[in-house]
Amino acid sequence: MTTAPSDLPPPLLVDRIVGFVGTGIMGASMAGHLLDAGCVLNVHNRTRSKAEGLVARGATWHDSPEGVAASSDVVITMLGYPVDVERVYLGGEGGDGIVAASRPGALLIDMTTSSPSLAARIASAATAGGRTALDAPVSGGDVGARSATLVVMCGGDEAGFTRAVPLLRRLGRSVTRLGAAGAGQRCKLANQVAVAVGMVAWCEALSHARAGGLDPAAVQQVIAGGAAGSWALTTLAPRALAGDFAPGFLVKHLVKDIAIALETARETGIDLPGLETAARLYEAVVTRGWQDEGTQALARLYPGW
Amino acid sequence: MTTAPSDLPPPLLVDRIVGFVGTGIMGASMAGHLLDAGCVLNVHNRTRSKAEGLVARGATWHDSPEGVAASSDVVITMLGYPVDVERVYLGGEGGDGIVAASRPGALLIDMTTSSPSLAARIASAATAGGRTALDAPVSGGDVGARSATLVVMCGGDEAGFTRAVPLLRRLGRSVTRLGAAGAGQRCKLANQVAVAVGMVAWCEALSHARAGGLDPAAVQQVIAGGAAGSWALTTLAPRALAGDFAPGFLVKHLVKDIAIALETARETGIDLPGLETAARLYEAVVTRGWQDEGTQALARLYPGW
């Protein structure tokens, strides 16, 4: 493990010509911090309108990820699904992908939550072409992206990591390398395993209380500070208790992450019965049509919510 | 919900002649705080030696729970299992039980984690006999008992609760009434549901990381501060990672609590698939002979621990 010290100011930028592909809710905030830090920014997004705020602040629009890559020393991607990551990096749909299109010596950083094996494939392809690719998924959501307090979990070449730190420290309060290519994704998946099963924990606890005739909001207040306590019980349970199922983090994105985590678990030969239960429950959430709600919508599977 | 204000000093004691039945690890610390507060203390414990420290400090030993009850205005019990609670309160094994043996007008407070329906039966029997019985289980464990920082969850008559608060505030940092008799037990069970399923969450997260070749201690450090965070991930996971499975809270006691929670869930007609999974996993922990370890021994079911 290598952690960039977070009690010091971020190191000075060396790479200043930065491309950003994927300027959705999180990506737009993150790219904005790089503009603030003095980067020359090249941007592309599937839906152009979501990049317009950055363009108005001086970023240069490109019609393709490859156009961004050809003009940048470092390319950061923040996409939706592994299939998007594969297409943007390795090509398809008319593009050759940014591994091929980037400048020799370029540093490519994928911050999407994606598959460890895909991250390893991209890193190999990058190395073979004289580029460096890192996987660097984050936790902290839209709020963390906005306030530059993300937790960044990196995998890949150590020299590449060292080169990436000055940029990544503009986006996150903690930047850690966990190992070789894919290790960042594996750490993020471990995070999502704890998130998914932890959601079941508070949903069932408060549902048990409610079914027994107690006021679940009173129970939440009593138990949140003790051994039953969790970030989710403190932060998400009150939203669900107030009938607020608006997304901080979307059900369908957690479902994607759970699927990758289960696949990775199978590849490494480990049984995770708790995660399998969480997967079945979140599948039921999707079946009811709540895939675009926040992950706290899990509570709606239980009576009374 | 009625919460005794915890930012003020505890109210003055009115009832000073207090009985304490069950002076094990937690009970002995709790009874000691009542001696510190100036109570006249009557004590009984199945194993007499565990009460000797209190007797040396001035408590009076009695050979039976009934003897304690006959000499006290308030009786507090801190026992092992619901079967012990039933025997001590309602009789059996040669005793008539403390409901019958206590003084008319006595206040009886059971702080054992036990069954809501048993708590309701005891409260009814007490009321019929001109006594008042509360259920007041706690969270915080041996550490909370020692430092008088327990969280006390009460059920029962409101006037009885008001009468109990000056004593209970000597034992806990928070004292809350959740409703009628049994409501304290229901709140504690909700707490245990979150505890049990939450243990599965971090065990599977760190096991996923380990199986993927990461250092699980590094992953714990990276993810504990974010959306995956919980008291257990911060407090118990490092013990398990260090190979320390010594009990803060015993596996066999959590298994008891899970069984009561599942039974209560069935009575109230609610399905808790996550808790059922946790129950199966903890049964496997017992099958391997680890029932006297701490609850973090759950991790030992997964490879590499």
CSV table of C-alpha atoms in Angstrom, one decimal, chain B residues 2-269:
chain,number,residue,atom,x,y,z
B,2,THR,CA,-39.0,9.4,26.1
B,3,THR,CA,-35.3,10.1,26.6
B,4,ALA,CA,-33.7,11.1,29.9
B,5,PRO,CA,-31.5,14.1,29.2
B,6,SER,CA,-27.9,13.0,29.2
B,7,ASP,CA,-26.3,16.4,29.1
B,8,LEU,CA,-27.4,17.0,32.7
B,9,PRO,CA,-26.1,15.3,35.8
B,10,PRO,CA,-28.2,12.3,36.7
B,11,PRO,CA,-31.3,13.1,38.9
B,12,LEU,CA,-30.9,12.5,42.7
B,13,LEU,CA,-31.6,9.0,43.9
B,14,VAL,CA,-35.0,8.4,45.6
B,15,ASP,CA,-34.8,4.6,45.7
B,16,ARG,CA,-31.5,3.8,47.5
B,17,ILE,CA,-32.1,0.2,48.6
B,18,VAL,CA,-31.3,-1.7,45.5
B,19,GLY,CA,-31.0,-5.4,44.7
B,20,PHE,CA,-28.8,-6.7,42.0
B,21,VAL,CA,-29.1,-10.3,40.7
B,22,GLY,CA,-26.5,-11.4,38.2
B,23,THR,CA,-23.1,-9.9,38.9
B,24,GLY,CA,-21.1,-11.3,36.0
B,25,ILE,CA,-18.7,-9.3,33.9
B,26,MET,CA,-21.2,-6.6,33.1
B,27,GLY,CA,-23.4,-6.9,36.2
B,28,ALA,CA,-20.5,-6.5,38.6
B,29,SER,CA,-19.4,-3.2,36.9
B,30,MET,CA,-23.0,-1.9,36.9
B,31,ALA,CA,-23.7,-2.8,40.5
B,32,GLY,CA,-20.4,-1.1,41.4
B,33,HIS,CA,-21.6,2.2,40.0
B,34,LEU,CA,-24.7,1.9,42.2
B,35,LEU,CA,-22.5,1.5,45.2
B,36,ASP,CA,-20.5,4.6,44.1
B,37,ALA,CA,-23.8,6.5,43.9
B,38,GLY,CA,-24.5,5.7,47.5
B,39,CYS,CA,-27.0,2.8,47.1
B,40,VAL,CA,-27.5,0.2,49.8
B,41,LEU,CA,-26.9,-2.9,47.7
B,42,ASN,CA,-28.2,-6.5,48.1
B,43,VAL,CA,-26.7,-9.0,45.7
B,44,HIS,CA,-27.0,-12.5,44.4
B,45,ASN,CA,-25.2,-14.4,41.7
B,46,ARG,CA,-25.3,-18.1,40.6
B,47,THR,CA,-21.6,-18.2,41.2
B,48,ARG,CA,-21.0,-16.6,44.5
B,49,SER,CA,-17.3,-15.7,43.9
B,50,LYS,CA,-18.3,-13.2,41.2
B,51,ALA,CA,-20.1,-11.1,43.8
B,52,GLU,CA,-17.3,-11.1,46.3
B,53,GLY,CA,-15.8,-7.8,45.1
B,54,LEU,CA,-19.1,-6.1,45.7
B,55,VAL,CA,-19.5,-7.7,49.1
B,56,ALA,CA,-16.0,-6.5,50.1
B,57,ARG,CA,-17.2,-3.0,49.2
B,58,GLY,CA,-20.3,-3.2,51.5
B,59,ALA,CA,-23.0,-5.1,49.5
B,60,THR,CA,-25.0,-7.7,51.3
B,61,TRP,CA,-25.0,-11.2,50.0
B,62,HIS,CA,-28.2,-13.2,49.7
B,63,ASP,CA,-28.5,-16.9,48.9
B,64,SER,CA,-31.3,-16.5,46.5
B,65,PRO,CA,-32.8,-13.9,44.1
B,66,GLU,CA,-35.9,-14.0,46.3
B,67,GLY,CA,-33.8,-13.0,49.3
B,68,VAL,CA,-32.5,-10.0,47.4
B,69,ALA,CA,-36.0,-9.0,46.4
B,70,ALA,CA,-37.4,-9.2,49.9
B,71,SER,CA,-34.8,-6.7,51.1
B,72,SER,CA,-34.9,-4.1,48.3
B,73,ASP,CA,-37.1,-1.3,46.9
B,74,VAL,CA,-35.7,-1.8,43.4
B,75,VAL,CA,-34.3,-5.0,41.9
B,76,ILE,CA,-32.1,-5.0,38.8
B,77,THR,CA,-31.3,-8.2,37.0
B,78,MET,CA,-28.5,-8.9,34.5
B,79,LEU,CA,-28.8,-12.6,33.6
B,80,GLY,CA,-27.7,-14.9,30.7
B,81,TYR,CA,-30.7,-16.3,28.8
B,82,PRO,CA,-34.5,-15.9,28.7
B,83,VAL,CA,-34.8,-19.2,30.6
B,84,ASP,CA,-32.8,-17.6,33.5
B,85,VAL,CA,-35.0,-14.5,33.4
B,86,GLU,CA,-38.2,-16.6,33.5
B,87,ARG,CA,-36.9,-18.6,36.5
B,88,VAL,CA,-35.7,-15.6,38.4
B,89,TYR,CA,-38.8,-13.6,37.9
B,90,LEU,CA,-41.6,-16.2,37.8
B,91,GLY,CA,-40.1,-19.0,39.9
B,92,GLY,CA,-38.9,-22.6,39.5
B,93,GLU,CA,-35.9,-24.6,40.9
B,94,GLY,CA,-37.3,-24.1,44.4
B,95,GLY,CA,-37.9,-20.4,44.3
B,96,ASP,CA,-41.1,-18.5,43.9
B,97,GLY,CA,-39.4,-15.8,41.8
B,98,ILE,CA,-38.8,-12.2,42.5
B,99,VAL,CA,-42.1,-10.9,41.3
B,100,ALA,CA,-43.8,-12.8,44.2
B,101,ALA,CA,-40.9,-12.3,46.6
B,102,SER,CA,-40.4,-8.6,46.1
B,103,ARG,CA,-42.0,-5.9,48.3
B,104,PRO,CA,-45.4,-4.5,47.3
B,105,GLY,CA,-44.7,-1.4,45.2
B,106,ALA,CA,-41.2,-2.7,44.2
B,107,LEU,CA,-39.7,-1.7,40.9
B,108,LEU,CA,-38.1,-4.7,39.0
B,109,ILE,CA,-35.8,-3.9,36.1
B,110,ASP,CA,-34.5,-6.6,33.8
B,111,MET,CA,-31.4,-5.5,31.8
B,112,THR,CA,-30.8,-8.9,30.2
B,113,THR,CA,-31.2,-9.2,26.4
B,114,SER,CA,-34.3,-11.4,26.4
B,115,SER,CA,-37.6,-12.0,24.7
B,116,PRO,CA,-40.2,-9.2,24.3
B,117,SER,CA,-43.1,-11.6,24.9
B,118,LEU,CA,-41.5,-12.8,28.2
B,119,ALA,CA,-40.9,-9.2,29.2
B,120,ALA,CA,-44.7,-8.5,28.6
B,121,ARG,CA,-45.6,-11.6,30.7
B,122,ILE,CA,-43.4,-10.5,33.5
B,123,ALA,CA,-44.8,-7.0,33.4
B,124,SER,CA,-48.4,-8.3,33.6
B,125,ALA,CA,-47.5,-10.6,36.5
B,126,ALA,CA,-45.8,-7.7,38.3
B,127,THR,CA,-48.8,-5.3,37.7
B,128,ALA,CA,-51.2,-8.0,38.9
B,129,GLY,CA,-49.2,-8.3,42.1
B,130,GLY,CA,-48.9,-4.5,42.7
B,131,ARG,CA,-45.3,-4.3,41.5
B,132,THR,CA,-43.9,-2.7,38.4
B,133,ALA,CA,-41.5,-4.5,36.0
B,134,LEU,CA,-39.5,-2.8,33.2
B,135,ASP,CA,-37.4,-4.3,30.5
B,136,ALA,CA,-34.2,-2.3,30.0
B,137,PRO,CA,-31.6,-4.2,27.9
B,138,VAL,CA,-28.4,-2.3,27.0
B,139,SER,CA,-25.8,-2.0,24.3
B,140,GLY,CA,-22.2,-1.1,25.0
B,141,GLY,CA,-20.8,-4.4,26.3
B,142,ASP,CA,-18.3,-4.8,29.1
B,143,VAL,CA,-16.5,-1.6,28.2
B,144,GLY,CA,-19.8,0.4,28.4
B,145,ALA,CA,-20.7,-1.3,31.7
B,146,ARG,CA,-17.3,-0.4,33.1
B,147,SER,CA,-17.4,3.2,32.0
B,148,ALA,CA,-21.1,3.7,32.7
B,149,THR,CA,-21.7,4.7,29.1
B,150,LEU,CA,-24.3,2.0,28.2
B,151,VAL,CA,-27.2,2.8,25.9
B,152,VAL,CA,-30.3,1.7,27.9
B,153,MET,CA,-33.5,0.8,25.9
B,154,CYS,CA,-36.6,0.6,28.1
B,155,GLY,CA,-40.0,-0.8,27.7
B,156,GLY,CA,-42.9,-0.6,30.3
B,157,ASP,CA,-45.0,1.6,32.3
B,158,GLU,CA,-44.1,5.3,31.9
B,159,ALA,CA,-44.3,6.1,35.7
B,160,GLY,CA,-42.1,3.1,36.3
B,161,PHE,CA,-39.6,4.4,33.7
B,162,THR,CA,-39.5,7.8,35.4
B,163,ARG,CA,-38.8,6.2,38.7
B,164,ALA,CA,-36.0,4.1,37.1
B,165,VAL,CA,-34.2,6.9,35.4
B,166,PRO,CA,-32.1,8.2,38.4
B,167,LEU,CA,-30.7,4.7,38.8
B,168,LEU,CA,-30.3,3.9,35.1
B,169,ARG,CA,-28.5,7.1,34.4
B,170,ARG,CA,-25.8,5.9,36.8
B,171,LEU,CA,-25.2,3.0,34.3
B,172,GLY,CA,-25.7,4.6,30.9
B,173,ARG,CA,-25.0,7.7,28.9
B,174,SER,CA,-28.5,7.3,27.2
B,175,VAL,CA,-31.7,6.0,28.7
B,176,THR,CA,-34.7,5.9,26.4
B,177,ARG,CA,-38.2,4.5,26.8
B,178,LEU,CA,-39.4,3.0,23.4
B,179,GLY,CA,-42.9,2.0,24.5
B,180,ALA,CA,-44.9,-0.5,26.6
B,181,ALA,CA,-43.5,-3.7,28.2
B,182,GLY,CA,-41.3,-5.5,25.7
B,183,ALA,CA,-40.4,-2.4,23.7
B,184,GLY,CA,-36.9,-2.2,25.2
B,185,GLN,CA,-36.3,-5.8,24.2
B,186,ARG,CA,-37.6,-5.1,20.7
B,187,CYS,CA,-35.3,-2.2,20.3
B,188,LYS,CA,-32.3,-4.3,21.5
B,189,LEU,CA,-33.3,-7.0,19.0
B,190,ALA,CA,-33.3,-4.4,16.2
B,191,ASN,CA,-29.9,-3.4,17.4
B,192,GLN,CA,-28.7,-7.0,17.2
B,193,VAL,CA,-30.2,-7.5,13.8
B,194,ALA,CA,-28.0,-4.6,12.6
B,195,VAL,CA,-25.0,-6.0,14.5
B,196,ALA,CA,-25.4,-9.5,13.1
B,197,VAL,CA,-25.9,-8.6,9.4
B,198,GLY,CA,-23.3,-5.8,9.8
B,199,MET,CA,-20.7,-8.4,10.8
B,200,VAL,CA,-21.4,-10.3,7.6
B,201,ALA,CA,-20.9,-7.0,5.7
B,202,TRP,CA,-17.3,-6.4,6.7
B,203,CYS,CA,-16.2,-10.0,6.9
B,204,GLU,CA,-17.3,-10.6,3.3
B,205,ALA,CA,-15.8,-7.2,2.1
B,206,LEU,CA,-12.4,-7.9,3.6
B,207,SER,CA,-12.5,-11.6,2.5
B,208,HIS,CA,-13.4,-10.5,-1.1
B,209,ALA,CA,-10.3,-8.2,-0.9
B,210,ARG,CA,-8.0,-10.9,0.4
B,211,ALA,CA,-9.2,-13.5,-2.1
B,212,GLY,CA,-8.4,-10.9,-4.8
B,213,GLY,CA,-4.8,-10.7,-3.6
B,214,LEU,CA,-5.1,-7.4,-1.7
B,215,ASP,CA,-3.9,-6.7,1.8
B,216,PRO,CA,-7.2,-6.7,3.8
B,217,ALA,CA,-5.7,-4.4,6.4
B,218,ALA,CA,-4.9,-1.8,3.8
B,219,VAL,CA,-8.4,-2.1,2.4
B,220,GLN,CA,-9.9,-1.8,5.9
B,221,GLN,CA,-8.0,1.5,6.4
B,222,VAL,CA,-9.1,2.9,3.0
B,223,ILE,CA,-12.8,2.0,3.2
B,224,ALA,CA,-13.6,2.4,6.9
B,225,GLY,CA,-14.0,6.2,6.7
B,226,GLY,CA,-16.5,6.2,3.9
B,227,ALA,CA,-19.9,4.8,2.9
B,228,ALA,CA,-18.8,1.3,3.8
B,229,GLY,CA,-17.9,2.4,7.3
B,230,SER,CA,-19.3,1.0,10.5
B,231,TRP,CA,-18.5,0.7,14.2
B,232,ALA,CA,-17.7,-3.0,13.6
B,233,LEU,CA,-15.4,-2.3,10.6
B,234,THR,CA,-13.5,0.2,12.6
B,235,THR,CA,-13.4,-1.7,15.9
B,236,LEU,CA,-13.7,-5.4,15.4
B,237,ALA,CA,-12.2,-5.9,11.9
B,238,PRO,CA,-8.7,-4.9,13.1
B,239,ARG,CA,-8.9,-7.4,15.9
B,240,ALA,CA,-9.8,-10.2,13.5
B,241,LEU,CA,-7.1,-9.0,11.0
B,242,ALA,CA,-4.6,-9.3,13.9
B,243,GLY,CA,-5.8,-12.8,14.7
B,244,ASP,CA,-7.4,-11.7,17.9
B,245,PHE,CA,-10.7,-13.5,18.3
B,246,ALA,CA,-11.0,-12.9,22.1
B,247,PRO,CA,-14.6,-12.0,23.1
B,248,GLY,CA,-15.8,-8.5,23.5
B,249,PHE,CA,-19.2,-10.0,22.9
B,250,LEU,CA,-19.5,-13.8,22.8
B,251,VAL,CA,-20.6,-15.7,19.6
B,252,LYS,CA,-23.0,-17.8,21.7
B,253,HIS,CA,-24.8,-14.7,23.1
B,254,LEU,CA,-25.2,-13.2,19.6
B,255,VAL,CA,-26.6,-16.6,18.4
B,256,LYS,CA,-29.1,-16.4,21.3
B,257,ASP,CA,-30.1,-12.9,20.3
B,258,ILE,CA,-30.4,-13.8,16.6
B,259,ALA,CA,-32.7,-16.7,17.5
B,260,ILE,CA,-35.0,-14.4,19.6
B,261,ALA,CA,-35.0,-11.8,16.8
B,262,LEU,CA,-36.0,-14.5,14.2
B,263,GLU,CA,-38.7,-15.8,16.4
B,264,THR,CA,-40.0,-12.3,17.0
B,265,ALA,CA,-39.9,-11.6,13.3
B,266,ARG,CA,-42.0,-14.7,12.6
B,267,GLU,CA,-44.5,-13.7,15.3
B,268,THR,CA,-44.9,-10.3,13.6
B,269,GLY,CA,-45.0,-11.8,10.1
